[in-house]
């Protein structure tokens, strides 16, 4: 899978800082964009529809939480090339089930994000830099 | 001339050939035979060819050679034309015969020959001896002939003959048996013994011996052969015994045949000699046997003749036939002495008088005709006519006339007469009885039929009136039933005696015959006061009354009275006939009376009656039968009875009918189903009897259709009762008050678990069967505890045979007489053990239920849909007041208190469930406003019981007050919410700062801080830690809140 950009959607800056560093350590030379909520991320994607994105999405966010983001993006899923990973601190089983049921939710990752997990993603999905 | 010579030559030839002595011609020169006759061939044995090939010397005996040579030489040399000498000749078989030859010289052809006649001297000698030996026999025969011809005493002569025979042939015993060829038997007749003076008496034991007892002997005798042999060689024990008793050892039996008839046999026995009889003796005996047979036969015939003559004489003098000889004018020339016995008059009374002077006047013309007829014919038979006897009574006689006018010594008409009075009178009686029987026996009214019968009596010429009296049904009176007269006499007679038509026993002549039961003749009745109608008799010139009782098996039925103008003396023959007739018609009169009685009963009987032939066809039926079957009369008579019978019963009916006909089945009745015209079934019970003479079966039936139906219903009801008793375990018993033993039904025994075979229900045994604690119930006097006619119940325990305890319920009633005296106790007993058990269980169950209800919040309710009523139980809490029993409606005490929001929908919901035929239950929730205005939550459930059509019958439900539980539920919900919030907090909020801390430490350790310094990292970690702390506090607060709430709830 060729990725143009990695999107990091989380409302907590500390979390974004930590996760960005970890992602950078594993996905070198990948463009990483950070968004505070789902709405800004959707706007970005709408504006850059031809790119292929690898998205790490938090659930609890203001304005548009992770579920709302997924809902909004699902309607247009055939227009965009997206791979979404839920990345949350929640251990709630209902969140996990919801993620499984969702069309776009590939996996449910629990914070903090670690390099081993990223390695696995790279291997399983054959992620390559499209640029 | 030539013909004459030829004729003579033929004669001589014939004489030569047929001469009784051997003759031949031989050539004098060659000595060869030239011609021989048949006798020579026969006696000498040579054939003609052999003779022609022989010389005379070859025939001559070699012993006679000297003579022979001389004979031959003499013959050649002798110039005498005739020679005679004795010679011996050799026959062909080598034997010799002595012969006297007589020869003559003849010219035979052109040769000189000798004609020789040879007379056999052997035969002559033998015959001479024979003649000499026959002389004693011939002498004996002569003597015997003399004896038989000249004697008067046949048997004496026979004895002397036997004597002579016995002496000649030297036998010790001679016996004679005579045959009966019809019976094929033989009987001992004569027996002579040497030295006896007379015949032995014939043996009674030896009479009519069957031929089969002497098979081998008789066979030979029947074949005209004799039997000879030792006595012990005979194959017949009886004749062996017969002979051995007479010391006979050897026997010769010779059959006696007379005119080709096997007359018998004669036996000659020897006691000292066992050798065969010689031929001469045998021949003599055979001749004698034949001779004696003829003599015996003749003697027999003579005896028969003497006997016949005596018989004839006896017949003539004492017989039933009267023989008379009449001249051509009918005058008696001779009358046999039998006129004394037959007519009671001497012959002299009739001789010289005319036959017609005596005959009954009415018969004279016919007799004259017969007399004229016999003059032209050989014989005629005259039908019976009347002739007076010495007492003036008319006798019926029958005569056979035979014309012997031209027979010498008779010269008259022979009349053989027989008294046939009895026969004629019998015939008259029979005819009269037959006529009367037919007349009386015809279908019709009794009086008419009897009248017709009486009419026949009047045909007897001297009776002018006849009447019949019959005994009344009550046997108290004799009633005049019918009368008949040949002229107007009847009117005068009955006109003067019309009131006398019913008499008592002994009254008048009819009454007299009733008491005396015999034929009674009253004469001069016009002057006899005993005869109640004397005046009427006088007016009608009736002199004699003859009373004839009618009897049937000793039963007096009535009488016939005949009246005549004549006196008794002139009526004797008529009286005899009438008496004989009256004896025989009792039966038909009885039958007629019975028939009339029966016909009346038959026709008016309300029960069906039918007469069925042996062929199964209905001959007669009464109205009741016709009405029963609802057919018309003509559709029933002469139809087969089986066509009216139910098809399932036809076979049985006909089978039983046949059995009754054959008198095999003595069962009293047959029950059969009949089908009426309308298809209804009628059950008829038939009883009847067969009359084989008429070949009918007379039957009366009873319509038992209803009875059978009732019986059937009763039977079914009884069965149902039995079954019901069995199912319900109810037994019945009854006890006579003064009797110790009760009578139990089958179920009663079953309840007590006793058997009728081994248990007798006496008071004692029943008391023992009662539980000891309950025995007081049976030991007390029942009349003290029972009110007459009223039922009393007792429940008590009994002990079965095995000791098991059972509970029973007895209902007892005492029956009394009208005076109140107890006569009987009766009761029922029911096994209620199970019921008791269920009752106990039910009691316990009810108690449990009651306690359970008390402990629960549920209100049990029930709806009777038929009555639309609802019944509710009590509630432990009773949050509000409601009706226990009220109408099931939206306005009742329950529904009216329902929360407005819930009322309509709940009403609609429950009724929808009731309307839905498939719904078996209903459930609903609603709120009721309690008296204090608070809401009471109810969960209501019910089960719906429906009928076959799905309509609700009963609904049973319970209403559960769930207010408390609902409140509890609210609290629980709230708590759960708190808990979920806590969990969420734990899951999301706590974890968030924690994951930050974990991420920062990871960044620091693995990625060298990610471009941030340690302090910066520590700062971020500290912020996250503080955030964590805040969350934990929040959680703690929430937990504390929940605990407080729980405490409050618990207190409440």
Coordinates of C-alpha atoms in Angstrom, one line a residue, chain A residues 12 14-15 17-18 21-23 25 59-60 88-95 110-116, chain B residues 983-984 986-989 991-992 994-996 998-1000 1002-1003 1006-1007 1009-1012 1017 1020 1023 1027:
Chain A
X12 CA -4.4 16.1 23.1
X14 CA 1.1 15.8 24.3
X15 CA -0.4 12.6 22.9
X17 CA 3.7 15.0 20.1
X18 CA 4.6 11.5 21.5
X21 CA 7.7 11.0 17.3
X22 CA 7.1 7.3 17.5
X23 CA 5.5 7.3 14.0
X25 CA 10.8 6.7 14.1
X59 CA -12.2 8.5 19.7
X60 CA -12.9 11.1 22.3
X88 CA -7.4 5.3 21.8
X89 CA -6.7 5.1 25.5
X90 CA -10.1 3.4 26.0
X91 CA -10.2 -0.2 27.2
X92 CA -13.9 -0.3 26.9
X93 CA -15.1 -3.4 25.1
X94 CA -18.0 -1.5 23.5
X95 CA -15.5 0.8 21.8
X110 CA -4.5 1.2 22.5
X111 CA -2.3 4.1 23.5
X112 CA 0.6 4.6 23.8
X113 CA 1.6 3.7 20.2
X114 CA 4.8 1.7 20.0
X115 CA 7.3 1.0 17.2
X116 CA 6.5 -2.7 17.3
Chain B
X983 CA -16.5 2.2 34.3
X984 CA -16.3 4.7 31.5
X986 CA -12.0 4.1 34.4
X987 CA -11.8 3.1 30.8
X988 CA -11.5 6.5 29.1
X989 CA -10.7 9.3 31.5
X991 CA -6.5 5.9 30.9
X992 CA -6.0 9.0 29.0
X994 CA -2.0 7.2 32.0
X995 CA -1.4 6.5 28.4
X996 CA 0.2 9.9 28.1
X998 CA 3.3 5.7 29.3
X999 CA 3.9 7.3 26.0
X1000 CA 6.3 9.9 27.4
X1002 CA 8.4 5.2 26.2
X1003 CA 9.5 8.3 24.2
X1006 CA 13.2 4.4 23.3
X1007 CA 13.4 7.6 21.2
X1009 CA 12.9 12.0 24.4
X1010 CA 11.9 12.7 20.8
X1011 CA 13.9 16.0 20.8
X1012 CA 12.5 17.1 24.1
X1017 CA 9.4 15.2 29.4
X1020 CA 4.5 16.6 30.7
X1023 CA 0.8 17.2 34.1
X1027 CA -4.8 14.8 35.5

